[in-house]
Tab-separated table of C-alpha atoms in Angstrom:
chain	number	residue	atom	x	y	z
A	992	MET	CA	101.894	140.449	137.038
A	993	TRP	CA	98.602	139.902	138.885
A	994	LEU	CA	96.657	142.327	136.830
A	995	LYS	CA	98.161	141.117	133.478
A	996	SER	CA	97.664	137.374	134.361
A	997	PRO	CA	94.864	135.945	132.208
A	998	LYS	CA	91.765	134.193	133.708
A	999	VAL	CA	89.839	131.166	132.665
A	1000	GLU	CA	86.139	131.301	133.231
A	1001	ASN	CA	83.712	128.586	131.832
A	1002	GLY	CA	86.380	127.521	129.576
A	1003	LYS	CA	87.235	130.846	128.111
A	1004	ILE	CA	90.279	132.928	128.556
A	1005	SER	CA	89.989	136.582	129.142
A	1006	GLY	CA	92.502	139.250	130.377
A	1007	GLY	CA	95.810	139.401	129.940
A	1008	LYS	CA	98.775	141.848	128.910
A	1009	LYS	CA	96.583	144.462	127.857
A	1010	THR	CA	94.991	144.653	131.380
A	1011	LYS	CA	95.896	147.873	133.002
A	1012	VAL	CA	93.586	148.141	136.004
A	1013	GLY	CA	91.273	145.780	138.233
A	1014	THR	CA	91.479	142.328	139.358
A	1015	PRO	CA	89.267	139.394	138.474
A	1016	GLN	CA	85.902	139.127	140.517
A	1017	GLY	CA	86.916	136.560	143.359
A	1018	GLY	CA	90.635	136.915	142.578
A	1019	VAL	CA	92.653	135.927	145.758
A	1020	ILE	CA	94.656	139.107	145.387
A	1021	SER	CA	91.644	141.316	145.650
A	1022	PRO	CA	90.961	141.356	149.310
A	1023	LEU	CA	94.743	142.020	150.083
A	1024	LEU	CA	94.815	145.063	147.489
A	1025	ALA	CA	91.547	146.289	148.801
A	1026	ASN	CA	93.116	146.373	152.368
A	1027	ILE	CA	96.233	148.014	151.208
A	1028	TYR	CA	94.360	150.939	149.513
A	1029	LEU	CA	91.301	151.478	151.664
A	1030	ASN	CA	93.443	151.458	154.751
A	1031	LEU	CA	93.939	155.177	154.072
A	1032	VAL	CA	90.260	155.507	153.701
A	1033	ASP	CA	89.751	154.091	157.371
A	1034	LYS	CA	92.414	156.529	158.652
A	1035	ILE	CA	90.828	159.500	157.053
A	1036	VAL	CA	87.111	158.638	158.261
A	1037	ASN	CA	88.552	157.999	161.863
A	1038	LYS	CA	90.891	160.759	162.100
A	1039	ALA	CA	90.060	162.913	165.209
A	1040	GLY	CA	88.981	166.455	164.289
A	1041	GLY	CA	88.558	165.500	160.626
A	1042	ALA	CA	85.555	166.151	158.322
A	1043	PHE	CA	84.001	162.711	158.880
A	1044	LYS	CA	84.284	162.796	162.774
A	1045	ARG	CA	82.997	166.263	163.002
A	1046	ALA	CA	80.081	164.891	160.849
A	1047	GLY	CA	79.537	161.824	163.280
A	1048	ILE	CA	80.346	159.483	160.599
A	1049	LYS	CA	81.661	155.999	161.196
A	1050	ILE	CA	82.940	153.308	158.862
A	1051	ILE	CA	82.466	149.578	159.018
A	1052	ARG	CA	84.622	147.869	156.318
A	1053	TYR	CA	85.412	144.317	155.146
A	1054	ALA	CA	87.993	144.241	152.438
A	1055	ASP	CA	86.407	146.343	149.650
A	1056	ASP	CA	82.866	146.439	151.035
A	1057	PHE	CA	82.184	149.123	153.491
A	1058	VAL	CA	79.287	151.234	155.066
A	1059	LEU	CA	79.331	154.845	156.281
A	1060	MET	CA	77.082	155.323	159.277
A	1061	GLY	CA	75.732	158.580	160.653
A	1062	LYS	CA	72.414	160.457	161.874
A	1063	ARG	CA	72.722	162.541	158.673
A	1064	MET	CA	74.948	161.990	155.733
A	1065	PRO	CA	75.856	165.580	154.113
A	1066	LYS	CA	76.497	165.734	150.476
A	1067	GLU	CA	79.910	167.058	151.202
A	1068	ILE	CA	80.998	163.884	152.944
A	1069	LEU	CA	79.935	161.740	150.028
A	1070	GLN	CA	81.653	164.251	147.692
A	1071	ARG	CA	84.840	164.076	149.888
A	1072	LEU	CA	84.665	160.121	149.875
A	1073	LYS	CA	84.584	160.148	146.023
A	1074	ALA	CA	87.482	162.519	145.901
A	1075	ILE	CA	89.780	160.373	148.387
A	1076	LEU	CA	88.993	157.342	146.123
A	1077	GLU	CA	89.779	159.160	142.870
A	1078	ASN	CA	93.070	160.236	144.109
A	1079	MET	CA	93.896	156.438	144.570
A	1080	GLU	CA	92.520	155.810	141.094
A	1081	LEU	CA	89.740	153.924	142.527
A	1082	GLU	CA	85.902	154.225	141.623
A	1083	LEU	CA	83.032	153.953	143.988
A	1084	ASN	CA	80.623	151.296	142.422
A	1085	GLU	CA	77.456	153.456	142.074
A	1086	ALA	CA	75.342	150.555	140.957
A	1087	LYS	CA	76.016	148.967	144.306
A	1088	SER	CA	76.097	151.906	146.553
A	1089	ARG	CA	73.052	153.830	147.981
A	1090	GLU	CA	72.091	155.966	150.815
A	1091	ILE	CA	69.154	154.752	153.077
A	1092	ASN	CA	67.485	155.256	156.425
A	1093	ALA	CA	68.294	152.000	158.273
A	1094	LYS	CA	65.417	152.163	160.343
A	1095	GLN	CA	63.045	152.272	157.473
A	1096	ASP	CA	64.724	150.209	154.622
A	1097	PRO	CA	66.266	146.868	155.258
A	1098	THR	CA	69.912	146.592	154.040
A	1099	ASP	CA	72.116	143.507	153.155
A	1100	PHE	CA	76.015	143.569	154.108
A	1101	LEU	CA	78.414	140.766	154.097
A	1102	GLY	CA	75.546	138.002	153.678
A	1103	PHE	CA	73.276	139.518	156.492
A	1104	THR	CA	70.117	141.361	156.265
A	1105	LEU	CA	69.880	144.237	158.717
A	1106	ARG	CA	66.338	145.320	159.813
A	1107	TYR	CA	64.611	147.403	162.545
A	1108	ASP	CA	61.653	145.322	163.194
A	1109	LYS	CA	58.806	145.321	165.466
A	1110	ASP	CA	58.757	143.375	168.714
A	1111	ILE	CA	57.596	139.825	168.239
A	1112	HIS	CA	55.558	139.880	171.282
A	1113	GLY	CA	53.440	142.813	170.454
A	1114	ARG	CA	55.075	145.338	172.636
A	1115	ASP	CA	55.248	149.019	171.425
A	1116	ARG	CA	58.823	148.606	170.660
A	1117	LYS	CA	61.268	147.954	167.842
A	1118	TYR	CA	64.771	146.109	167.710
A	1119	TRP	CA	67.654	145.449	165.321
A	1120	ASN	CA	67.290	142.135	163.534
A	1121	ILE	CA	70.386	140.837	161.777
A	1122	ILE	CA	69.888	137.643	160.062
A	1123	PRO	CA	71.275	135.660	156.954
A	1124	SER	CA	70.123	137.332	153.671
A	1125	LYS	CA	67.881	135.601	151.389
A	1126	LYS	CA	70.530	135.371	148.948
A	1127	ALA	CA	72.810	133.669	151.742
A	1128	GLU	CA	70.115	131.151	152.377
A	1129	LYS	CA	69.901	130.262	148.616
A	1130	LYS	CA	73.552	130.022	148.286
A	1131	VAL	CA	74.016	127.387	150.908
A	1132	ARG	CA	71.084	125.311	149.420
A	1133	GLU	CA	72.671	125.424	146.166
A	1134	ASN	CA	76.096	124.308	147.557
A	1135	ILE	CA	74.308	121.469	149.404
A	1136	SER	CA	72.473	120.301	146.292
A	1137	GLU	CA	75.563	120.630	144.091
A	1138	ARG	CA	77.496	118.418	146.585
A	1139	LEU	CA	74.879	115.683	146.924
A	1140	HIS	CA	74.787	115.547	142.975
A	1141	LYS	CA	78.457	114.856	142.838
A	1142	CYS	CA	78.562	112.488	145.669
A	1143	GLY	CA	76.648	109.878	143.601
A	1144	HIS	CA	76.797	106.692	145.502
A	1145	TYR	CA	78.841	107.623	148.620
A	1146	LEU	CA	78.701	105.730	151.744
A	1147	PRO	CA	76.649	107.498	154.672
A	1148	GLU	CA	80.156	108.103	156.444
A	1149	GLN	CA	81.699	109.670	153.225
A	1150	LEU	CA	78.506	111.926	152.492
A	1151	VAL	CA	78.485	113.438	156.034
A	1152	LYS	CA	82.188	114.151	155.779
A	1153	GLU	CA	81.330	115.940	152.441
A	1154	LEU	CA	78.243	117.854	153.938
A	1155	ASN	CA	79.413	118.652	157.414
A	1156	PRO	CA	82.018	121.495	156.557
A	1157	LYS	CA	79.500	123.290	154.502
A	1158	ILE	CA	76.840	123.132	157.367
A	1159	ARG	CA	79.079	123.988	160.066
A	1160	GLY	CA	80.860	126.698	158.208
A	1161	TRP	CA	77.603	128.423	157.398
A	1162	ILE	CA	75.972	128.031	160.909
A	1163	ASN	CA	79.421	129.481	162.296
A	1164	TYR	CA	79.523	132.581	160.040
A	1165	TYR	CA	75.953	133.555	160.661
A	1166	THR	CA	75.858	132.813	164.458
A	1167	ILE	CA	77.258	135.833	166.319
A	1168	PRO	CA	76.145	135.605	170.045
A	1169	LYS	CA	74.073	138.469	171.204
A	1170	VAL	CA	73.897	140.016	167.794
A	1171	SER	CA	72.563	137.830	165.055
A	1172	TYR	CA	69.460	135.898	165.257
A	1173	PRO	CA	70.012	132.967	162.532
A	1174	ALA	CA	67.525	130.469	164.373
A	1175	MET	CA	64.482	130.852	161.399
A	1176	SER	CA	67.178	130.205	158.751
A	1177	GLN	CA	68.692	127.295	160.700
A	1178	ARG	CA	65.269	125.764	160.812
A	1179	LYS	CA	64.606	126.228	157.274
A	1180	LEU	CA	68.008	125.016	156.363
A	1181	ARG	CA	67.186	121.946	158.424
A	1182	HIS	CA	64.012	121.331	156.638
A	1183	TYR	CA	65.760	121.408	153.489
A	1184	LEU	CA	68.152	119.013	154.396
A	1185	ARG	CA	65.562	116.588	155.645
A	1186	THR	CA	63.844	116.732	152.383
A	1187	LYS	CA	66.932	116.821	150.183
A	1188	LEU	CA	68.535	113.845	151.617
A	1189	TRP	CA	65.072	111.815	151.398
A	1190	GLN	CA	65.125	112.539	147.583
A	1191	TYR	CA	68.749	111.509	147.453
A	1192	TYR	CA	68.233	108.253	148.904
A	1193	ASN	CA	64.957	107.533	147.147
A	1194	ARG	CA	66.287	107.982	143.497
A	1195	LYS	CA	66.259	104.895	141.518
A	1196	SER	CA	70.071	104.386	141.315
A	1197	GLN	CA	69.709	104.455	145.327
A	1198	ARG	CA	66.909	101.812	145.812
A	1199	LYS	CA	69.519	99.502	147.187
A	1200	SER	CA	70.935	101.950	149.632
A	1201	ARG	CA	70.184	100.973	153.471
A	1202	LEU	CA	68.754	104.245	153.985
A	1203	TYR	CA	66.206	104.127	151.333
A	1204	SER	CA	62.630	104.752	152.390
A	1205	GLN	CA	63.982	105.739	155.942
A	1206	ASP	CA	64.200	108.942	157.769
A	1207	ALA	CA	67.764	109.523	155.900
A	1208	PHE	CA	68.249	112.858	157.904
A	1209	GLY	CA	67.627	111.330	161.220
A	1210	LYS	CA	69.822	108.375	160.791
A	1211	LEU	CA	72.611	110.781	159.355
A	1212	VAL	CA	72.552	112.679	162.556
A	1213	SER	CA	72.208	110.066	165.211
A	1214	LYS	CA	74.385	107.364	163.775
A	1215	TYR	CA	76.818	109.127	161.406
A	1216	GLY	CA	77.254	112.486	162.925
A	1217	LEU	CA	75.803	115.089	160.441
A	1218	THR	CA	75.686	118.301	162.015
A	1219	LEU	CA	72.322	119.619	162.911
A	1220	PRO	CA	71.580	123.107	161.503
A	1221	THR	CA	69.852	124.281	164.562
A	1222	ARG	CA	72.944	123.429	166.815
A	1223	ILE	CA	75.430	126.363	167.457
A	1224	ILE	CA	79.001	125.005	167.134
A	1225	ALA	CA	81.050	126.598	169.828
A	1226	GLY	CA	84.692	126.928	169.828
A	1227	VAL	CA	85.061	126.021	166.138
């Protein structure tokens, strides 16, 4: 029933009774089906004494996104992975799949960029740097811009109520203590908010606003409780 349900996107209807395989991109059933199917992949890769374990391969998976990690990646392992998926009538997305040396090539996974960077203090060492990806930074800016566009003549209290969940959710997702380093991205988001809110309150239609020609960002933070992008939200 899920597969045969039509979908509406940009006013156009597609899919329907002729659909035999696949779920719509972003469909709410997709993560559940991915976990049901790929649970078997988890078990095979983690099986003690199995081919993957013998090759020192580990798997990190989130729904249908996964990474195989190892000091080396034998071709037999990749062929075995494809065979496992084919047996379940699944296909590996070749366009989105690639083999990399993680210490040489940065890679994105679940909105994070993973890089092996030089020491910022100039010492002769490198460290793993896990930061929000450029795509993730762009996405949150687009979400805020879209929300401001829809908010029109909202009172400051209403505007803060609209923006806080987006800011707080983004900070909490990308802030993993002792793992990720989102400080630079948070500062860029803070600068973006300051600029965008100044523009929001200085449009012609907003000239009678009490925040016109003021530090709107600072006022919204100090007086109305706008979440600071550089603040870590603990326990939320």
